[in-house]
Amino acid sequence: MKKERNTIPKPQLILQKESTKLKIGGMSCAACAGTIEKALKKQSGVVSARVNLATESATIEYDPVTTNTRELIKTVEASGYSVVGKQEENTVIEAQKAKRRLTLAWIGTTPIVILMILKMVFSIEVPFYHYGELLLAAMVLAIPGFPTYRSAVKSILHRNTNMDVLIMMGTGASFITGILRMFNFPIESFAGVGAMIMAFHLGGRYIESSAKGKASQAIRKLLELGAKTARILKEGKEIEIPVDEVSVGNVMIIKPGEKIPTDGEIIEGESAIDESMATGESMPVRKKPGDTVIGATVNQMGLIKVRATKIGEDTFLAQVIELVEECQGSKVPIQKFADRITASFVPTIIVVALISFLLWIFFPQLFVGIAVRASQFLPWVNPFISSVSLAIFAAIAVLVIACPCALGLATPTALMVGSGIGAQNGILFRSGESIQTIREVTTIVFDKTGTITKGKPEVTDITSQPGFSNHDVLEFAASLEKGSEHPLAQAVLEKAASENMVLTDPIGFEAISGMGIKGSVEGKTILVGNEALLKHVGIDTGLIDSTRENLQNEAKTVVIVSIDGTVAGLIAIADELKEDAIESIKALKAMGFRTLMLTGDNAKTAKSIAEKVGIDEVLSNVLPQDKQKMIETLQQDQKVAMVGDGINDAPALTQANVGIAIGTGTDIAIEASDITLIKGDISSVVKAIKLSLATFRKIKENLFWAFFYNLMAIPAAILGLLHPLIAETAMAFSSINVVTNSLRLRRLKL
């Protein structure tokens, strides 16, 4: 079954589609993300909207005829949130603000803790204890706690609820008990507890913010990789300019040890280039005039002159950043279940807290017995205070223990870390969906040329029939191949060039898909292709069959050359296997995958190569237009991943459940894929699968602990077994645990 991209959530006619990414300010939990996402999806002209709590961003696809970015920003602001500047800047600023609020909170809370210890441990009650406790608690809630209260009020005014609403209700109820106690109401004062809840809450937010910053540092590191300036030649002089002022065609001078400012082509000099930022490969790559270089890679040896070919958003680094951001902003299908829960989580918890309060008020006997037994091993449980105090105690604990944040962070933080690790190793995920889908894949299908093999074939043998010479065979074939861009054609042309042949331009050149080429050279009709081509025009190939079979058994591709309707000879071409092909296929089979080769090459050559690398099955003589159909047939009873690099692989890559493009291939193949391997080695396929499986494992672990935490903690809070301080600490820890668990992905050895 063909996978769907950019599914439209509601019926509407979209003539064109644009995409934008907004950085959102003011989100405190997954409920906030859900509120914004729901509002955006309701707006006319919006095709899809994804709001990511971890990256604090919204990715929106919309019809520019119906709406625009300005209207989208208004929708976000109408929901009670703001659109801010760059994410990396916002993350740093928010972390600094969170630290200041935390410091202020503990300046006010520490004296409260000291006063409590003096009273509860040493039975020393400072004069005006309650007034001091109330004053300090008021300062903590009003100053460092003000942003939390403001967020909660804005959320309520916009008829939404978020985590800050729960904190406001919990700390507010705690503070009110202090006021009531001051007026001699028979109730315990939890005012100091309210201040401590806020301090612990702000502490959790600060740690969570710092941890999220670490999870998102992959993008910041990528942004920091680029050169800041470039040295260019202008009117024969060297001048230094900011890198964003470089234009296509400028000649850049790069000295040893310097970063290459932008993508380009070497026009003078030779060097070794450190491309580890792109491929993850530590060994430098030799480069000479005519070779392309990537911006932000490092020139290690000689001085080189490079002509700029791509700038700005078109550069390799910019495209990598775009792909990583696209993956981090996407959603994994498993997250949909968590999203449905978080959408109604906060209102449900408010109802549960109210029910808990009422149960303790009207049926205290149901709970006091439990509290008495629990007090024997839980020192904070005091069953001998008033039932109203116990009811408030339980309700506050329920409000502050419940945490939708962990559910909202479970998937995006793992995606952030996983996609960042991938980018550092030359593995680019286009969406989170492929990370989940790949675990269901049972069969991996490989293209041959440029995927299993290096894609740089060389002529190994030339044979001729009576009446023709090897020179004739090569000269006429090479002249006709001048009109072709096929890798095999390049091999023939390079062989002719090595023998200093003077070639003639072909007339009436025609490429016949999956068979070969034909045309006229020096007035003679020339055919160069496979057996099917010659049979198609009625030429007998019987005289060369045995020679052709022997060459094919040696894993060589054989093209037949016909001159004026007569078989003139054969040209055998061999394409070396990639060095890591055998070990990589072995590793994939050890992981339980069925391997298959899909190629347009003949059966004997394809089978020989498959046997060398250890691939299980071969589908040969497959025309480019039939590759997609083959994948579709395989998908009838299994999930399929396709690995390819050419234009003719693009439909099959799109059709496959997971398309994996070798990054050394064509742009169209990369665009059609779910995963791009920049380095182009088969071992990168193994690494991509390992990383996908590890990332999805982290997502499942995060979701499990987030659900398990709430399922266990909320009932305990209802029964009065959790002190609100412990509840708030546990709430903060649940979110921190999700983020730090995702960060453990960094230990993965690929």
XYZ file of C-alpha atoms in Angstrom:
750
model
C 0.000 0.000 0.000
C 1.361 3.393 -0.976
C 2.179 5.640 1.955
C 0.420 8.996 2.236
C 2.232 12.275 2.701
C 0.718 15.542 3.985
C -2.743 14.112 4.695
C -5.413 16.828 4.522
C -7.530 16.713 7.703
C -10.701 18.158 6.184
C -12.180 18.249 2.668
C -11.130 21.365 0.800
C -9.746 22.278 -2.584
C -6.114 23.339 -2.244
C -4.676 24.702 -5.469
C -1.304 25.498 -3.943
C 0.327 24.920 -0.613
C 2.938 26.745 1.448
C 4.609 25.869 4.721
C 5.802 27.984 7.631
C 7.322 27.373 11.022
C 6.472 29.585 14.009
C 8.378 29.704 17.300
C 5.817 29.662 20.117
C 6.219 31.334 23.494
C 4.245 30.705 26.677
C 3.686 26.937 26.437
C 3.993 25.135 29.758
C 2.747 21.630 28.980
C 1.366 19.278 26.345
C -2.130 20.703 26.868
C -0.835 24.076 25.609
C 0.519 22.453 22.457
C -2.809 20.698 21.926
C -4.760 23.938 22.360
C -2.689 25.802 19.758
C -2.770 22.875 17.326
C -6.541 22.590 17.612
C -7.013 26.338 17.014
C -4.751 26.323 13.946
C -6.499 23.313 12.416
C -9.834 25.100 12.745
C -8.619 28.088 10.750
C -9.806 28.240 7.159
C -7.053 27.456 4.665
C -4.900 25.427 7.074
C -4.056 22.035 5.574
C -2.153 20.617 8.543
C -0.681 21.869 11.809
C 1.758 20.230 14.213
C 2.756 21.880 17.490
C 5.839 20.485 19.197
C 6.272 21.127 22.934
C 9.932 20.105 22.979
C 10.993 22.404 20.137
C 8.386 25.032 21.139
C 7.357 25.422 17.524
C 4.399 25.047 15.175
C 4.792 23.651 11.664
C 1.865 24.713 9.471
C 0.910 23.939 5.884
C -1.683 26.291 4.440
C -3.359 27.581 1.298
C -1.842 31.046 0.617
C -4.977 32.061 -1.284
C -7.133 31.580 1.821
C -4.816 32.612 4.663
C -1.305 33.897 5.389
C 1.377 33.934 8.072
C -0.026 37.084 9.674
C -3.402 35.393 10.193
C -1.711 32.284 11.581
C 0.158 34.407 14.124
C -3.147 36.052 15.129
C -4.657 32.597 15.686
C -1.776 31.619 17.985
C -2.090 34.877 19.934
C -5.876 34.498 20.152
C -5.240 31.154 21.873
C -3.321 32.948 24.621
C 0.237 32.359 23.427
C 2.853 34.366 21.546
C 5.065 34.008 18.498
C 8.700 34.694 19.389
C 12.081 34.924 17.678
C 14.535 32.194 16.827
C 14.148 28.996 18.845
C 17.809 28.743 19.829
C 17.746 32.325 21.161
C 14.395 31.784 22.921
C 15.672 28.589 24.583
C 18.664 30.401 26.123
C 16.576 33.402 27.260
C 13.893 31.173 28.813
C 16.539 29.126 30.660
C 18.015 32.346 32.088
C 14.580 33.604 33.184
C 13.756 30.217 34.718
C 16.983 30.339 36.736
C 16.215 33.845 38.059
C 12.669 32.831 39.055
C 13.993 29.722 40.797
C 16.541 31.761 42.773
C 13.915 34.266 43.902
C 11.522 31.458 44.873
C 14.058 29.798 47.141
C 15.111 33.118 48.695
C 11.539 33.386 49.982
C 10.986 29.669 50.621
C 14.167 28.909 52.593
C 13.057 30.969 55.667
C 9.700 29.137 55.560
C 11.512 25.783 55.648
C 13.613 26.974 58.601
C 10.518 28.168 60.481
C 8.784 24.811 59.837
C 11.794 22.823 61.065
C 12.005 24.918 64.243
C 8.300 24.343 64.935
C 7.894 20.694 63.878
C 11.271 19.264 64.977
C 12.323 21.471 67.906
C 8.837 22.687 68.979
C 10.041 26.291 68.752
C 7.394 28.643 67.361
C 8.768 32.028 66.342
C 6.510 34.973 67.304
C 4.076 35.880 64.536
C 4.924 32.595 62.830
C 1.735 32.468 60.755
C 2.057 36.096 59.630
C 5.664 35.535 58.586
C 4.752 32.329 56.758
C 1.897 34.084 54.921
C 4.028 37.098 53.988
C 6.890 34.991 52.626
C 4.485 32.679 50.772
C 2.731 35.696 49.245
C 6.087 37.037 48.007
C 6.999 33.691 46.409
C 3.640 33.275 44.700
C 3.362 36.900 43.584
C 6.879 37.529 42.254
C 8.650 34.413 40.861
C 5.281 32.655 40.629
C 3.618 35.491 38.712
C 4.383 34.110 35.183
C 2.792 30.797 36.201
C -0.328 32.569 37.467
C -0.456 34.825 34.409
C -0.237 31.795 32.091
C -3.007 30.062 34.050
C -5.321 33.090 33.952
C -4.735 33.612 30.209
C -5.498 29.955 29.632
C -8.768 30.173 31.584
C -9.790 33.410 29.845
C -9.327 31.631 26.509
C -11.454 28.731 27.814
C -8.500 26.365 27.970
C -6.657 24.635 30.769
C -2.979 23.810 31.127
C -0.481 22.634 33.714
C -0.164 26.147 35.148
C -3.886 26.074 35.999
C -3.266 23.029 38.204
C -0.297 24.720 39.902
C -2.310 27.916 40.442
C -5.183 25.963 41.970
C -2.863 23.882 44.168
C -0.752 26.775 45.470
C -3.764 29.098 45.657
C -5.725 26.616 47.770
C -2.683 26.150 50.005
C -2.305 29.904 50.516
C -6.014 30.381 51.270
C -5.773 27.838 54.105
C -3.218 30.147 55.757
C -5.592 33.097 55.525
C -8.483 31.038 56.929
C -6.255 29.798 59.766
C -5.342 33.408 60.584
C -9.061 34.050 61.128
C -9.250 31.045 63.495
C -10.928 28.616 61.122
C -10.426 25.019 62.364
C -8.113 24.126 59.520
C -4.406 23.414 59.061
C -2.378 26.102 57.281
C -0.669 24.900 54.099
C 0.496 28.405 53.054
C 4.143 27.504 53.475
C 3.541 24.307 51.558
C 2.091 26.409 48.710
C 5.313 28.438 48.516
C 7.383 25.253 48.518
C 5.213 23.743 45.781
C 5.892 26.829 43.641
C 9.627 26.655 44.370
C 9.789 22.975 43.461
C 7.660 23.649 40.382
C 10.001 26.403 39.213
C 12.969 24.171 39.960
C 11.485 21.444 37.807
C 10.778 23.937 35.011
C 14.380 25.169 35.119
C 15.861 21.673 35.000
C 13.395 20.675 32.287
C 14.290 23.787 30.281
C 18.007 23.042 30.584
C 17.484 19.403 29.620
C 15.350 20.382 26.610
C 18.128 22.755 25.607
C 20.581 19.851 25.602
C 18.153 17.745 23.589
C 17.802 20.455 20.944
C 21.480 21.348 20.719
C 21.886 19.380 17.471
C 20.357 22.288 15.533
C 22.521 24.829 17.370
C 25.647 22.801 16.645
C 24.738 22.612 12.969
C 24.178 26.375 12.850
C 27.561 26.940 14.466
C 29.352 24.810 11.875
C 29.159 27.359 9.079
C 31.976 29.798 8.341
C 31.294 33.418 9.315
C 33.397 35.072 6.612
C 34.754 34.284 3.156
C 37.881 35.418 1.342
C 37.033 36.080 -2.309
C 38.849 37.313 -5.394
C 37.518 40.619 -6.683
C 39.254 42.459 -9.497
C 42.407 40.491 -8.804
C 42.440 41.337 -5.090
C 41.611 39.240 -2.042
C 38.869 40.723 0.118
C 37.121 39.310 3.174
C 33.329 39.561 3.322
C 30.541 38.063 5.510
C 29.570 34.634 4.222
C 25.979 35.732 3.548
C 27.320 38.243 0.982
C 28.924 35.547 -1.159
C 27.286 35.232 -4.589
C 27.111 32.253 -6.946
C 30.177 32.403 -9.189
C 32.439 34.141 -6.652
C 35.901 32.577 -6.430
C 36.795 31.835 -2.803
C 40.331 31.310 -1.517
C 40.572 28.752 1.274
C 43.831 28.252 3.134
C 44.813 25.120 5.105
C 42.866 24.831 8.358
C 40.030 27.097 7.201
C 36.371 26.237 6.745
C 34.967 26.256 3.230
C 32.412 29.125 3.325
C 29.788 27.629 1.004
C 29.184 24.806 -1.471
C 31.303 25.012 -4.590
C 33.655 23.462 -7.134
C 37.434 23.433 -6.917
C 38.969 25.302 -9.848
C 42.571 25.391 -8.658
C 44.683 23.429 -6.195
C 44.454 20.059 -4.484
C 43.819 19.216 -0.860
C 42.384 16.800 1.676
C 38.984 17.898 3.004
C 37.620 16.917 6.409
C 33.953 16.108 5.612
C 33.143 14.550 8.987
C 30.451 17.162 9.672
C 28.552 15.864 6.643
C 29.294 12.158 6.570
C 30.487 11.287 10.062
C 33.615 9.870 8.414
C 36.810 10.936 10.202
C 39.170 10.219 7.290
C 39.780 13.279 5.050
C 38.831 13.056 1.373
C 41.261 13.934 -1.430
C 39.931 16.677 -3.712
C 41.211 18.055 -7.028
C 40.011 20.579 -9.650
C 36.536 19.678 -10.859
C 35.515 18.077 -7.546
C 32.688 19.550 -5.495
C 33.129 20.656 -1.887
C 30.612 21.245 0.874
C 30.298 24.447 2.856
C 31.420 24.200 6.544
C 33.820 21.320 5.811
C 37.489 21.967 6.614
C 40.385 22.335 4.178
C 43.218 20.442 5.835
C 46.210 20.736 3.523
C 46.823 22.826 0.404
C 45.503 26.207 -0.665
C 42.510 25.839 -2.980
C 40.340 28.150 -5.038
C 36.651 27.288 -5.085
C 33.901 28.717 -7.274
C 30.701 29.140 -5.253
C 27.832 27.106 -6.748
C 25.217 27.249 -3.961
C 24.497 29.881 -1.320
C 22.051 30.507 1.506
C 19.124 28.113 1.747
C 20.375 26.073 -1.222
C 23.552 24.900 0.510
C 24.048 21.408 1.832
C 24.231 22.593 5.464
C 21.000 24.606 5.142
C 19.217 21.592 3.672
C 20.496 19.349 6.464
C 19.209 21.806 9.085
C 15.855 21.975 7.286
C 15.550 18.173 7.231
C 16.481 17.828 10.916
C 13.965 20.536 11.880
C 11.339 18.866 9.703
C 11.884 15.562 11.500
C 11.903 17.172 14.952
C 8.641 18.956 14.159
C 6.924 15.798 12.924
C 4.848 13.348 14.929
C 5.224 9.622 15.322
C 1.922 7.720 14.922
C 2.237 6.273 18.435
C 2.029 9.838 19.810
C -1.576 10.204 18.618
C -2.855 8.144 21.552
C -0.946 10.317 24.034
C -2.274 13.452 22.307
C -5.875 12.303 22.799
C -5.228 11.850 26.508
C -3.432 15.169 27.033
C -6.229 17.029 25.225
C -8.586 16.358 28.147
C -6.017 15.676 30.871
C -6.092 18.921 32.867
C -9.907 19.286 33.005
C -10.145 15.639 34.074
C -7.607 16.165 36.883
C -9.520 19.210 38.149
C -12.664 17.069 38.324
C -10.753 14.242 40.059
C -9.341 16.715 42.624
C -12.842 18.054 43.340
C -14.257 14.540 43.704
C -11.369 13.640 46.050
C -12.136 16.682 48.190
C -15.845 15.836 48.379
C -15.194 12.162 49.181
C -12.929 13.123 52.085
C -15.530 15.626 53.334
C -18.601 13.374 53.142
C -17.074 9.923 53.616
C -14.009 10.454 55.833
C -14.390 7.017 57.407
C -13.506 5.418 54.059
C -10.078 7.051 54.075
C -9.082 7.696 57.673
C -8.430 3.987 58.321
C -6.027 3.910 55.391
C -4.397 7.118 56.642
C -3.922 5.656 60.144
C -2.151 2.568 58.789
C -0.098 4.651 56.357
C 1.033 7.041 59.110
C 3.028 4.177 60.648
C 5.535 4.291 57.763
C 4.755 7.611 56.013
C 5.699 10.426 58.453
C 3.892 13.151 56.453
C 0.496 11.415 56.799
C -1.369 12.841 59.834
C -4.814 11.234 60.197
C -5.602 13.221 63.376
C -6.115 16.652 61.799
C -9.583 17.796 60.735
C -11.350 16.071 57.844
C -11.445 19.400 55.971
C -7.665 19.681 56.277
C -7.258 16.105 55.057
C -9.606 16.805 52.144
C -7.628 19.898 51.123
C -4.371 17.982 51.585
C -5.535 15.231 49.176
C -7.017 17.665 46.620
C -3.827 19.755 46.494
C -1.736 16.602 46.033
C -3.943 15.459 43.146
C -3.655 18.861 41.452
C 0.134 19.049 41.613
C 0.963 15.365 41.053
C -0.796 15.092 37.682
C 1.545 15.846 34.816
C 0.653 15.904 31.117
C 4.104 17.336 30.373
C 5.808 13.957 30.446
C 3.305 12.620 27.901
C 3.848 15.624 25.670
C 7.648 15.388 25.847
C 7.909 11.618 25.411
C 8.056 11.563 21.614
C 9.536 14.929 20.563
C 12.542 14.799 22.891
C 13.500 11.335 21.632
C 13.064 12.551 18.037
C 15.195 15.609 18.747
C 18.078 13.571 20.121
C 17.751 10.754 17.566
C 17.617 13.077 14.550
C 20.543 15.069 15.942
C 22.664 11.945 16.324
C 21.659 10.955 12.811
C 22.740 14.323 11.375
C 26.117 13.996 13.072
C 26.550 10.595 11.428
C 25.353 11.497 7.952
C 21.850 10.040 8.461
C 18.937 12.400 7.807
C 15.383 11.480 8.796
C 12.656 13.369 6.934
C 9.888 12.419 9.395
C 9.309 10.662 12.678
C 6.878 8.295 10.971
C 9.717 6.428 9.250
C 11.355 5.781 12.643
C 8.254 3.908 13.789
C 7.574 2.230 10.441
C 11.074 0.810 10.046
C 10.569 -1.484 13.041
C 7.767 -3.177 11.084
C 9.911 -3.701 7.967
C 10.740 -7.320 7.140
C 12.312 -6.958 3.684
C 14.996 -4.538 2.508
C 15.220 -4.103 -1.259
C 18.461 -2.793 -2.786
C 19.108 -1.207 -6.129
C 22.405 -2.458 -7.611
C 24.312 0.258 -9.448
C 25.463 3.028 -7.113
C 23.921 1.303 -4.110
C 25.494 -2.148 -3.747
C 28.213 -1.200 -6.238
C 30.237 2.012 -6.381
C 28.406 3.282 -9.447
C 31.694 3.925 -11.263
C 31.881 1.062 -13.767
C 34.946 0.420 -15.919
C 35.375 -1.407 -19.227
C 37.146 -4.728 -18.582
C 36.776 -6.642 -21.862
C 36.161 -5.894 -25.545
C 35.569 -8.700 -28.045
C 34.842 -8.419 -31.757
C 33.264 -10.606 -34.398
C 34.859 -11.463 -37.766
C 34.937 -8.426 -40.022
C 35.249 -5.974 -37.115
C 38.093 -4.985 -34.827
C 38.033 -4.164 -31.107
C 38.830 -0.603 -32.155
C 35.708 -0.503 -34.352
C 33.510 -1.842 -31.572
C 34.757 0.698 -29.035
C 34.873 3.674 -31.417
C 31.322 3.299 -32.756
C 29.911 2.453 -29.324
C 31.636 5.421 -27.675
C 30.526 7.818 -30.435
C 26.905 6.791 -29.894
C 27.278 6.897 -26.099
C 28.196 10.602 -26.322
C 24.448 11.242 -26.232
C 23.891 9.208 -23.042
C 24.310 10.058 -19.347
C 24.086 6.453 -18.125
C 26.976 5.290 -15.856
C 27.776 2.505 -18.336
C 28.044 5.095 -21.105
C 30.561 7.039 -19.066
C 32.644 3.907 -18.632
C 32.733 3.385 -22.420
C 33.624 7.033 -23.013
C 36.416 6.940 -20.434
C 37.856 3.836 -22.113
C 37.773 5.572 -25.500
C 39.421 8.656 -24.004
C 42.187 6.520 -22.496
C 42.964 5.266 -26.024
C 42.878 8.810 -27.457
C 40.061 8.029 -29.866
C 38.510 10.818 -31.943
C 34.753 10.377 -31.672
C 31.958 11.425 -34.011
C 28.768 13.088 -32.845
C 25.779 10.747 -33.271
C 22.740 11.602 -35.380
C 19.197 10.615 -34.447
C 20.182 9.462 -30.958
C 17.398 7.581 -29.142
C 17.365 5.959 -25.697
C 15.151 2.877 -25.412
C 14.142 2.452 -21.773
C 15.540 -0.684 -20.156
C 17.201 -1.888 -23.395
C 19.850 0.505 -24.674
C 20.413 3.193 -27.295
C 20.414 3.563 -31.062
C 21.477 6.156 -33.622
C 23.618 6.870 -36.657
C 27.412 7.319 -36.637
C 29.313 8.074 -39.849
C 26.267 6.991 -41.818
C 26.038 3.600 -40.120
C 23.151 2.446 -37.917
C 24.507 1.645 -34.470
C 22.796 -0.218 -31.632
C 24.335 -0.509 -28.168
C 22.408 -2.387 -25.531
C 21.287 -5.708 -24.129
C 20.010 -8.876 -25.766
C 16.392 -7.643 -25.581
C 17.254 -4.613 -27.728
C 18.737 -6.691 -30.546
C 15.916 -9.217 -30.457
C 13.467 -6.308 -30.536
C 14.842 -5.267 -33.950
C 15.297 -8.843 -35.167
C 19.096 -9.251 -34.920
C 20.390 -12.745 -34.075
C 22.830 -12.847 -31.132
C 23.485 -16.589 -31.172
C 27.169 -16.345 -32.193
C 28.117 -14.384 -29.077
C 25.892 -16.070 -26.489
C 28.571 -18.309 -24.968
C 31.080 -15.446 -24.652
C 28.387 -13.185 -23.170
C 27.360 -15.814 -20.601
C 30.963 -16.382 -19.509
C 31.455 -12.651 -18.918
C 28.151 -12.350 -17.067
C 29.132 -15.241 -14.813
C 32.077 -13.069 -13.769
C 29.584 -10.415 -12.517
C 30.204 -8.200 -15.521
C 27.536 -6.262 -17.380
C 27.751 -6.982 -21.123
C 26.532 -4.598 -23.829
C 26.184 -5.779 -27.405
C 27.298 -3.510 -30.237
C 25.559 -3.830 -33.608
C 26.722 -2.036 -36.774
C 24.310 -1.881 -39.714
C 22.239 -4.814 -38.458
C 25.191 -7.116 -37.696
C 26.577 -7.983 -34.261
C 30.044 -6.399 -34.222
C 31.139 -7.354 -30.705
C 30.760 -7.093 -26.970
C 31.901 -4.638 -24.324
C 32.069 -6.004 -20.777
C 31.795 -3.525 -17.929
C 32.375 -4.226 -14.251
C 31.291 -2.120 -11.306
C 33.184 -2.770 -8.071
C 31.302 -3.645 -4.929
C 31.331 -1.083 -2.142
C 33.915 -2.110 0.453
C 31.369 -2.477 3.244
C 28.650 -4.211 1.202
C 29.356 -7.800 2.310
C 29.632 -7.021 6.040
C 26.598 -4.724 5.958
C 24.327 -7.275 4.262
C 25.534 -9.866 6.780
C 24.650 -7.503 9.650
C 21.169 -6.829 8.241
C 20.472 -10.545 7.882
C 21.663 -11.089 11.464
C 19.057 -8.481 12.515
C 16.394 -10.655 10.883
C 15.818 -8.810 7.614
C 15.170 -10.517 4.297
C 17.370 -8.914 1.618
C 16.519 -8.563 -2.050
C 18.146 -6.936 -5.093
C 16.017 -5.126 -7.670
C 17.896 -4.252 -10.863
C 17.533 -3.699 -14.576
C 20.697 -5.725 -15.161
C 20.619 -9.243 -16.609
C 19.931 -12.239 -14.399
C 23.426 -13.772 -14.511
C 25.281 -10.584 -13.572
C 22.760 -9.682 -10.900
C 22.830 -13.178 -9.408
C 26.628 -13.209 -9.360
C 26.777 -9.901 -7.481
C 24.015 -10.980 -5.082
C 25.930 -14.173 -4.258
C 29.102 -12.199 -3.592
C 27.438 -9.880 -1.063
C 25.062 -12.486 0.391
C 21.722 -11.058 -0.758
C 18.917 -13.634 -0.508
C 16.919 -12.994 -3.692
C 17.275 -11.206 -7.031
C 14.709 -9.549 -9.277
C 16.585 -8.805 -12.519
C 15.765 -7.339 -15.933
C 13.322 -4.974 -14.222
C 12.543 -1.898 -16.305
C 12.638 1.449 -14.427
C 8.885 1.916 -14.741
C 8.292 -1.546 -13.264
C 10.326 -1.074 -10.058
C 7.431 0.620 -8.295
C 5.087 -2.233 -9.286
C 7.555 -4.778 -7.904
C 7.638 -2.953 -4.557
C 3.840 -2.786 -4.547
C 3.640 -6.553 -5.141
C 6.048 -7.224 -2.266
C 3.937 -5.011 0.019
C 0.916 -7.274 -0.299
C 2.182 -9.438 2.562
C 5.066 -7.512 4.144
C 6.525 -4.121 5.019
C 9.285 -3.079 2.626
C 12.227 -0.672 2.782
C 13.832 0.376 -0.495
C 17.455 1.531 -0.814
C 18.373 3.349 -4.027
C 20.190 6.300 -5.548
C 19.008 6.996 -9.094
C 16.207 8.914 -10.774
C 14.644 5.608 -11.793
C 14.540 4.613 -8.107
C 12.410 7.600 -7.044
C 8.970 6.008 -7.674
C 10.041 2.838 -5.841
C 11.446 4.880 -2.927
C 8.130 6.700 -2.617
C 6.125 3.487 -2.903
C 8.121 1.635 -0.233
C 7.007 1.806 3.390
C 10.412 3.349 4.098
C 12.496 4.873 1.300
C 16.244 5.141 1.960
C 18.237 7.265 -0.497
C 21.981 7.044 -0.908
C 23.049 10.666 -0.577
C 25.639 10.412 -3.312
C 22.742 9.863 -5.723
C 20.388 12.277 -7.432
C 18.402 15.061 -5.773
C 15.108 13.574 -6.981
C 15.876 10.241 -5.292
C 16.746 12.036 -2.047
C 13.557 14.113 -2.220
C 11.459 10.948 -2.664
C 12.967 9.199 0.360
C 12.184 9.080 4.087
C 15.828 8.644 5.112
C 18.876 10.074 3.336
C 22.347 8.588 3.832
C 24.844 11.322 3.031
C 27.926 9.119 3.043
C 26.444 6.578 0.644
C 27.906 3.452 2.248
C 25.759 0.380 2.845
C 26.940 0.405 6.459
C 24.945 3.637 6.844
C 21.785 1.601 6.170
C 22.661 -0.561 9.178
C 23.361 2.538 11.278
C 20.095 4.181 10.211
C 18.096 1.108 11.191
C 19.911 0.764 14.528
C 19.282 4.430 15.292
C 15.620 4.178 14.245
C 15.030 1.152 16.446
C 16.846 2.731 19.404
C 14.930 6.013 19.024
C 11.572 4.276 18.869
C 12.551 2.165 21.872
C 13.173 5.392 23.807
C 9.795 6.765 22.693
C 8.048 3.635 24.012
C 10.013 3.791 27.282
C 9.126 7.464 27.725
C 5.429 6.873 27.081
C 5.391 3.859 29.396
C 6.937 5.743 32.314
C 4.737 8.796 31.711
C 1.567 6.659 31.784
C 2.820 4.443 34.628
C 3.750 7.469 36.734
C 0.287 9.022 36.448
C -1.544 5.712 36.917
C 0.350 5.062 40.151
C 0.659 8.588 41.550
C -2.891 9.898 41.145
C -4.597 7.101 43.164
C -1.988 7.536 45.915
C -2.722 11.266 46.020
C -6.497 10.649 46.210
C -5.954 8.400 49.239
C -3.952 11.148 50.970
C -0.710 9.167 50.885
C 1.321 11.812 49.027
C 2.466 15.037 50.602
C 1.924 17.893 48.090
C 5.653 18.672 48.192
C 6.552 15.110 47.301
C 3.821 15.141 44.669
C 5.208 18.326 43.072
C 8.763 16.971 43.181
C 7.617 13.730 41.572
C 5.675 15.680 38.937
C 8.760 17.652 37.972
C 10.898 14.504 38.048
C 8.591 12.711 35.603
C 9.217 15.335 32.917
C 12.927 15.493 33.669
C 13.115 11.689 33.537
C 11.570 11.652 30.045
C 14.075 14.201 28.742
C 17.124 12.605 30.373
C 16.035 9.162 29.165
C 15.985 10.557 25.632
C 19.445 12.031 26.162
C 20.739 8.527 26.922
C 20.435 7.873 23.190
C 23.760 9.668 22.887
C 25.440 6.585 24.331
C 24.304 4.511 21.351
C 27.210 3.077 19.389
C 26.481 3.054 15.692
